[in-house]
Coordinates of N, CA, C and O in Angstrom, one line a residue:
M25 N -4.6 -90.9 -36.6 CA -4.5 -89.4 -36.4 C -4.2 -89.3 -35.0 O -5.0 -89.6 -34.0
D26 N -3.3 -88.4 -34.7 CA -2.9 -88.1 -33.2 C -3.7 -86.8 -32.8 O -4.3 -86.2 -33.7
S27 N -3.9 -86.6 -31.5 CA -4.5 -85.5 -30.9 C -4.2 -84.2 -31.4 O -5.0 -83.3 -31.8
K28 N -2.9 -84.0 -31.8 CA -2.5 -82.6 -32.4 C -2.9 -82.5 -33.8 O -3.3 -81.4 -34.2
Q29 N -2.9 -83.4 -34.4 CA -3.4 -83.3 -35.9 C -4.9 -83.0 -35.8 O -5.5 -82.2 -36.6
L30 N -5.6 -83.7 -34.8 CA -7.0 -83.5 -34.8 C -7.3 -82.2 -34.4 O -8.2 -81.5 -35.0
V31 N -6.6 -81.5 -33.4 CA -6.9 -80.2 -33.0 C -6.6 -79.1 -34.0 O -7.3 -77.9 -34.3
D32 N -5.6 -79.3 -34.9 CA -5.4 -78.6 -36.0 C -6.4 -78.6 -37.0 O -7.0 -77.5 -37.5
I33 N -7.1 -79.8 -37.3 CA -8.2 -79.8 -38.3 C -9.4 -79.2 -37.6 O -10.3 -78.5 -38.4
V34 N -9.6 -79.2 -36.2 CA -10.8 -78.7 -35.6 C -10.6 -77.0 -35.8 O -11.5 -76.3 -36.1
A35 N -9.3 -76.6 -35.4 CA -9.1 -75.2 -35.5 C -9.4 -74.7 -37.0 O -10.0 -73.5 -37.0
K36 N -9.2 -75.4 -37.9 CA -9.1 -74.9 -39.2 C -10.9 -74.9 -39.6 O -11.2 -74.0 -40.3
A37 N -11.5 -75.8 -39.1 CA -12.7 -75.9 -39.4 C -13.6 -74.7 -38.7 O -14.5 -74.1 -39.3
C38 N -13.1 -74.4 -37.5 CA -13.7 -73.2 -36.8 C -13.4 -71.9 -37.6 O -14.2 -71.1 -37.7
D39 N -12.1 -71.7 -38.0 CA -11.6 -70.7 -38.7 C -12.5 -70.6 -40.2 O -12.9 -69.4 -40.4
D40 N -13.0 -71.7 -40.8 CA -13.6 -71.7 -41.9 C -15.0 -71.1 -41.8 O -15.5 -70.5 -42.7
K41 N -15.6 -71.2 -40.5 CA -17.0 -70.7 -40.3 C -16.7 -69.2 -39.5 O -17.7 -68.8 -38.8
R42 N -15.8 -68.7 -39.7 CA -15.3 -67.3 -39.1 C -15.4 -67.3 -37.4 O -15.9 -66.3 -37.0
A43 N -14.9 -68.2 -37.0 CA -14.9 -68.1 -35.3 C -13.9 -67.1 -35.0 O -12.9 -67.0 -35.5
D44 N -14.3 -66.5 -33.8 CA -13.2 -65.5 -33.3 C -12.7 -66.1 -32.2 O -13.0 -66.9 -31.5
G45 N -11.4 -65.5 -31.9 CA -10.6 -65.7 -30.7 C -10.2 -67.3 -30.5 O -10.5 -67.8 -29.4
I46 N -9.8 -68.0 -31.5 CA -9.5 -69.4 -31.4 C -8.3 -69.5 -30.5 O -7.1 -68.9 -30.8
V47 N -8.6 -70.3 -29.4 CA -7.4 -70.6 -28.5 C -7.3 -72.1 -28.4 O -8.4 -72.8 -28.1
V48 N -6.2 -72.6 -28.2 CA -6.0 -74.0 -28.0 C -5.3 -74.3 -26.6 O -4.1 -73.6 -26.5
L49 N -5.7 -74.8 -25.8 CA -4.9 -75.1 -24.6 C -4.6 -76.6 -24.5 O -5.3 -77.6 -24.7
D50 N -3.3 -76.8 -24.1 CA -2.7 -78.2 -23.9 C -3.2 -78.6 -22.6 O -2.4 -78.1 -21.6
M51 N -4.1 -79.5 -22.4 CA -4.4 -80.0 -21.3 C -3.8 -81.2 -20.7 O -4.2 -81.8 -19.7
K52 N -2.9 -81.8 -21.4 CA -2.3 -83.1 -21.1 C -1.5 -83.1 -19.7 O -1.7 -84.2 -19.0
D53 N -1.0 -82.1 -19.1 CA -0.4 -82.2 -17.8 C -1.3 -81.5 -16.7 O -0.9 -81.4 -15.6
V54 N -2.6 -81.1 -17.3 CA -3.4 -80.5 -16.2 C -4.8 -81.1 -15.9 O -5.1 -81.1 -14.9
S55 N -5.2 -82.0 -16.9 CA -6.5 -82.7 -16.7 C -6.4 -84.0 -17.5 O -5.7 -84.2 -18.6
L56 N -7.2 -84.8 -17.0 CA -7.4 -86.0 -17.6 C -8.4 -86.2 -18.5 O -8.8 -87.2 -19.3
M57 N -9.3 -85.1 -18.7 CA -10.4 -85.1 -19.7 C -10.1 -85.2 -21.0 O -10.7 -85.8 -21.8
A58 N -9.1 -84.5 -21.6 CA -8.7 -84.3 -22.9 C -7.2 -83.8 -23.0 O -6.8 -83.5 -22.1
D59 N -6.6 -84.2 -24.1 CA -5.4 -83.6 -24.6 C -5.3 -82.2 -24.8 O -4.5 -81.3 -24.5
Y60 N -6.3 -81.8 -25.5 CA -6.5 -80.2 -25.9 C -8.0 -79.8 -25.8 O -9.0 -80.4 -26.0
F61 N -8.1 -78.5 -25.3 CA -9.2 -77.8 -25.3 C -9.1 -76.7 -26.4 O -8.1 -75.9 -26.4
L62 N -10.1 -76.6 -27.5 CA -10.3 -75.6 -28.3 C -11.4 -74.7 -27.9 O -12.3 -75.2 -27.8
I63 N -11.1 -73.4 -27.8 CA -12.1 -72.4 -27.4 C -12.2 -71.4 -28.5 O -11.2 -70.9 -28.8
C64 N -13.6 -71.1 -28.9 CA -13.6 -70.0 -29.7 C -14.9 -69.3 -29.5 O -15.7 -69.9 -28.7
D65 N -15.3 -68.2 -30.2 CA -16.7 -67.5 -29.9 C -17.2 -67.2 -31.3 O -16.5 -66.9 -32.3
A66 N -18.5 -66.9 -31.1 CA -19.2 -66.0 -32.3 C -20.1 -65.1 -31.6 O -20.5 -65.1 -30.5
S67 N -20.4 -64.1 -32.5 CA -21.4 -63.1 -32.1 C -22.9 -63.2 -32.1 O -23.6 -62.6 -31.4
N68 N -23.3 -64.5 -32.7 CA -24.8 -64.8 -32.4 C -25.0 -66.2 -32.6 O -24.0 -67.0 -32.7
E69 N -26.2 -66.8 -32.2 CA -26.5 -68.0 -32.0 C -26.4 -68.9 -33.5 O -25.9 -70.1 -33.3
R70 N -26.9 -68.3 -34.5 CA -26.6 -69.0 -35.7 C -25.2 -69.3 -36.1 O -25.0 -70.5 -36.6
Q71 N -24.4 -68.5 -35.9 CA -23.0 -68.6 -36.2 C -22.3 -69.6 -35.2 O -21.6 -70.7 -35.6
V72 N -22.8 -69.6 -33.8 CA -22.3 -70.7 -32.9 C -22.6 -72.1 -33.5 O -21.9 -73.0 -33.6
Q73 N -23.8 -72.1 -34.0 CA -24.4 -73.4 -34.3 C -23.6 -73.9 -35.7 O -23.4 -75.1 -35.9
A74 N -23.3 -72.9 -36.6 CA -22.7 -73.2 -37.8 C -21.2 -73.7 -37.5 O -20.8 -74.7 -38.3
I75 N -20.6 -73.1 -36.6 CA -19.3 -73.7 -36.2 C -19.3 -75.0 -35.5 O -18.5 -75.8 -36.1
A76 N -20.3 -75.1 -34.8 CA -20.3 -76.6 -34.0 C -20.6 -77.6 -35.1 O -20.1 -78.6 -35.1
R77 N -21.5 -77.2 -36.1 CA -22.0 -78.4 -37.1 C -20.7 -78.5 -37.9 O -20.5 -79.8 -38.3
E78 N -19.9 -77.5 -38.3 CA -18.7 -77.8 -39.2 C -17.7 -78.6 -38.4 O -17.0 -79.6 -39.1
V79 N -17.5 -78.5 -37.2 CA -16.7 -79.3 -36.4 C -17.1 -80.8 -36.4 O -16.2 -81.6 -36.8
K80 N -18.4 -80.9 -36.1 CA -18.8 -82.2 -36.2 C -18.7 -82.9 -37.7 O -18.4 -84.0 -37.7
D81 N -19.0 -82.2 -38.7 CA -19.0 -82.7 -40.1 C -17.5 -83.0 -40.4 O -17.4 -84.2 -41.0
V82 N -16.7 -82.1 -40.2 CA -15.4 -82.3 -40.5 C -14.8 -83.6 -39.7 O -14.0 -84.3 -40.2
A83 N -15.0 -83.6 -38.5 CA -14.4 -84.7 -37.7 C -15.1 -86.2 -38.2 O -14.5 -87.2 -38.3
E84 N -16.3 -86.0 -38.7 CA -17.1 -87.3 -39.3 C -16.3 -87.7 -40.5 O -16.2 -88.7 -40.9
E85 N -16.2 -86.6 -41.4 CA -15.2 -87.0 -42.6 C -14.0 -87.6 -42.4 O -13.7 -88.4 -43.2
Q86 N -13.4 -87.2 -41.2 CA -12.1 -87.8 -41.0 C -12.3 -89.3 -40.2 O -11.1 -89.6 -39.6
E87 N -13.4 -89.8 -40.1 CA -13.9 -91.0 -39.3 C -13.6 -90.7 -38.0 O -13.1 -91.8 -37.3
I88 N -13.6 -89.6 -37.4 CA -13.5 -89.4 -36.0 C -14.8 -89.4 -35.2 O -15.9 -88.7 -35.8
H89 N -15.0 -90.2 -34.3 CA -16.4 -90.3 -33.7 C -16.7 -89.3 -32.8 O -15.7 -88.9 -31.9
V90 N -17.8 -88.5 -33.0 CA -18.3 -87.5 -32.2 C -18.8 -88.1 -30.8 O -19.9 -88.6 -31.1
K91 N -18.2 -87.9 -29.7 CA -18.7 -88.8 -28.7 C -20.0 -87.9 -28.0 O -20.9 -88.7 -27.6
R92 N -20.0 -86.8 -28.1 CA -21.2 -86.0 -27.6 C -21.0 -84.6 -28.1 O -20.1 -83.9 -28.2
M93 N -22.3 -84.1 -28.4 CA -22.5 -82.5 -28.5 C -23.6 -82.0 -27.7 O -24.8 -82.5 -27.7
E94 N -23.1 -81.0 -26.9 CA -24.3 -80.6 -26.0 C -24.4 -79.1 -26.2 O -23.5 -78.4 -26.5
G95 N -25.7 -78.6 -25.9 CA -25.8 -77.0 -25.9 C -26.1 -76.5 -27.3 O -26.3 -75.3 -27.5
F96 N -26.4 -77.5 -28.5 CA -26.7 -77.1 -29.7 C -27.8 -76.0 -29.8 O -27.7 -75.2 -30.5
D97 N -29.0 -76.6 -29.2 CA -30.2 -75.8 -29.6 C -30.1 -74.4 -28.8 O -30.6 -73.6 -29.5
Q98 N -29.6 -74.4 -27.7 CA -29.5 -73.0 -27.2 C -28.4 -72.0 -27.8 O -28.6 -70.9 -27.8
A99 N -27.3 -72.7 -28.2 CA -26.3 -72.0 -29.0 C -25.7 -70.9 -28.2 O -25.2 -70.0 -28.8
R100 N -25.6 -71.1 -26.9 CA -24.9 -70.1 -26.0 C -23.4 -70.7 -25.8 O -22.5 -69.9 -25.6
W101 N -23.3 -72.0 -25.6 CA -22.2 -72.7 -25.3 C -22.3 -74.1 -25.8 O -23.0 -74.9 -25.2
V102 N -21.7 -74.3 -26.9 CA -21.7 -75.7 -27.6 C -20.3 -76.4 -27.2 O -19.4 -75.9 -27.4
L103 N -20.4 -77.6 -26.7 CA -19.4 -78.4 -26.3 C -19.5 -79.5 -27.3 O -20.5 -80.4 -27.4
V104 N -18.4 -79.7 -28.2 CA -18.3 -80.8 -29.0 C -17.1 -81.7 -28.5 O -15.9 -81.4 -28.6
D105 N -17.5 -83.1 -28.1 CA -16.4 -83.8 -27.4 C -15.9 -84.8 -28.4 O -16.8 -85.8 -28.9
L106 N -14.7 -84.8 -29.0 CA -14.1 -85.7 -29.9 C -13.1 -86.7 -29.2 O -12.3 -87.2 -29.8
G107 N -13.3 -86.7 -27.9 CA -12.4 -87.6 -27.2 C -11.1 -86.9 -26.6 O -11.2 -86.2 -25.6
Y108 N -10.0 -87.0 -27.4 CA -8.7 -86.3 -27.0 C -8.9 -84.7 -27.3 O -8.0 -84.0 -26.7
V109 N -10.0 -84.3 -28.0 CA -9.9 -83.0 -28.3 C -11.4 -82.5 -27.9 O -12.3 -83.2 -28.3
V110 N -11.6 -81.4 -27.1 CA -12.9 -80.9 -26.8 C -13.1 -79.6 -27.3 O -12.2 -78.6 -26.9
C111 N -13.9 -79.2 -28.0 CA -14.2 -78.0 -28.7 C -15.2 -77.4 -28.0 O -16.4 -77.8 -27.9
H112 N -15.1 -76.1 -27.5 CA -15.9 -75.3 -26.8 C -16.2 -74.1 -27.7 O -15.5 -73.4 -28.0
V113 N -17.5 -74.0 -28.1 CA -18.0 -72.9 -29.2 C -18.8 -72.0 -28.2 O -20.0 -72.4 -28.0
F114 N -18.4 -70.9 -28.0 CA -19.2 -69.9 -27.2 C -19.9 -68.8 -27.9 O -19.4 -68.4 -28.8
H115 N -21.1 -68.4 -27.3 CA -21.6 -67.0 -27.8 C -20.6 -66.1 -27.1 O -20.2 -66.3 -25.9
R116 N -20.3 -65.0 -27.7 CA -19.4 -64.1 -27.2 C -19.5 -63.6 -25.8 O -18.7 -63.7 -24.8
D117 N -20.8 -63.4 -25.4 CA -21.1 -63.0 -24.0 C -20.9 -64.2 -23.1 O -20.4 -63.9 -21.9
E118 N -21.2 -65.3 -23.3 CA -21.0 -66.5 -22.5 C -19.5 -66.8 -22.4 O -19.0 -67.2 -21.1
R119 N -18.6 -66.6 -23.4 CA -17.3 -66.8 -23.3 C -16.7 -65.8 -22.2 O -15.7 -66.2 -21.4
V120 N -17.0 -64.6 -22.4 CA -16.6 -63.6 -21.3 C -17.0 -64.0 -19.9 O -16.1 -63.8 -19.0
Y121 N -18.1 -64.5 -19.7 CA -18.6 -64.8 -18.2 C -17.9 -66.2 -17.9 O -17.5 -66.1 -16.6
Y122 N -17.7 -67.2 -18.7 CA -17.1 -68.5 -18.1 C -15.6 -68.4 -18.0 O -14.9 -69.1 -17.3
N123 N -15.0 -67.6 -19.0 CA -13.8 -67.3 -19.1 C -12.7 -68.7 -18.9 O -11.9 -68.7 -17.9
L124 N -12.9 -69.7 -19.6 CA -12.3 -70.9 -19.5 C -10.9 -70.8 -19.5 O -10.0 -71.5 -18.9
E125 N -10.3 -69.7 -20.3 CA -8.7 -69.5 -20.2 C -8.0 -69.2 -18.9 O -7.2 -69.6 -18.6
K126 N -9.1 -68.6 -18.2 CA -8.5 -68.2 -16.9 C -8.8 -69.3 -15.8 O -7.9 -69.6 -15.0
L127 N -9.8 -70.0 -16.1 CA -10.1 -71.3 -15.2 C -9.1 -72.3 -15.3 O -8.5 -72.9 -14.3
W128 N -8.6 -72.4 -16.5 CA -7.6 -73.4 -16.9 C -6.2 -72.7 -17.2 O -5.5 -73.0 -18.1
G129 N -5.9 -71.8 -16.4 CA -4.8 -70.9 -16.6 C -3.5 -71.7 -16.5 O -2.4 -71.1 -16.9
D130 N -3.4 -72.7 -15.8 CA -2.2 -73.8 -15.7 C -1.7 -74.4 -17.0 O -0.7 -74.8 -17.2
A131 N -2.9 -74.4 -17.9 CA -2.5 -75.1 -19.2 C -2.0 -74.1 -20.3 O -2.4 -72.9 -20.5
P132 N -0.8 -74.6 -20.8 CA 0.0 -73.7 -21.8 C -0.9 -73.6 -23.1 O -1.7 -74.5 -23.5
Q133 N -1.0 -72.5 -23.6 CA -1.7 -72.2 -24.8 C -0.8 -72.4 -26.1 O 0.5 -72.1 -26.0
L134 N -1.3 -73.1 -27.0 CA -0.6 -73.7 -28.3 C -0.9 -72.5 -29.4 O -1.9 -71.8 -29.4
E135 N 0.1 -72.3 -30.3 CA -0.2 -71.4 -31.4 C -1.1 -72.2 -32.3 O -0.8 -73.3 -32.7
V136 N -2.1 -71.4 -32.9 CA -3.0 -72.1 -33.7 C -2.5 -71.9 -35.1 O -2.2 -70.7 -35.5
K137 N -2.4 -73.0 -35.9 CA -1.9 -73.0 -37.4 C -3.2 -73.0 -38.3 O -3.8 -74.1 -38.1
L138 N -3.6 -72.1 -39.0 CA -4.7 -72.0 -39.8 C -4.3 -72.2 -41.3 O -3.4 -71.7 -41.7

């Protein structure tokens, strides 16, 4: 599975758990960290955790190794590292504060197919 297929699967998993504001940044020419950043948010901690858990479960079903998941207990900003794809699940307030889309403004946004 290539990184584009993986980011599509992750986007669908986020959408299935009603994530808001799903954005995919193409990081290939901007950063060495990952090919894609997927950024989304939710209005409460329980939903943030549900989205992150769904991303992890769907990845594991596809036999994709989850390298790391951080921030799950606090559920304000959960980072799910899938290698070529890094999924950022924010609580809505934290997303506005950190504004990763602006921070990585050089990265082109991809259309999300759900």
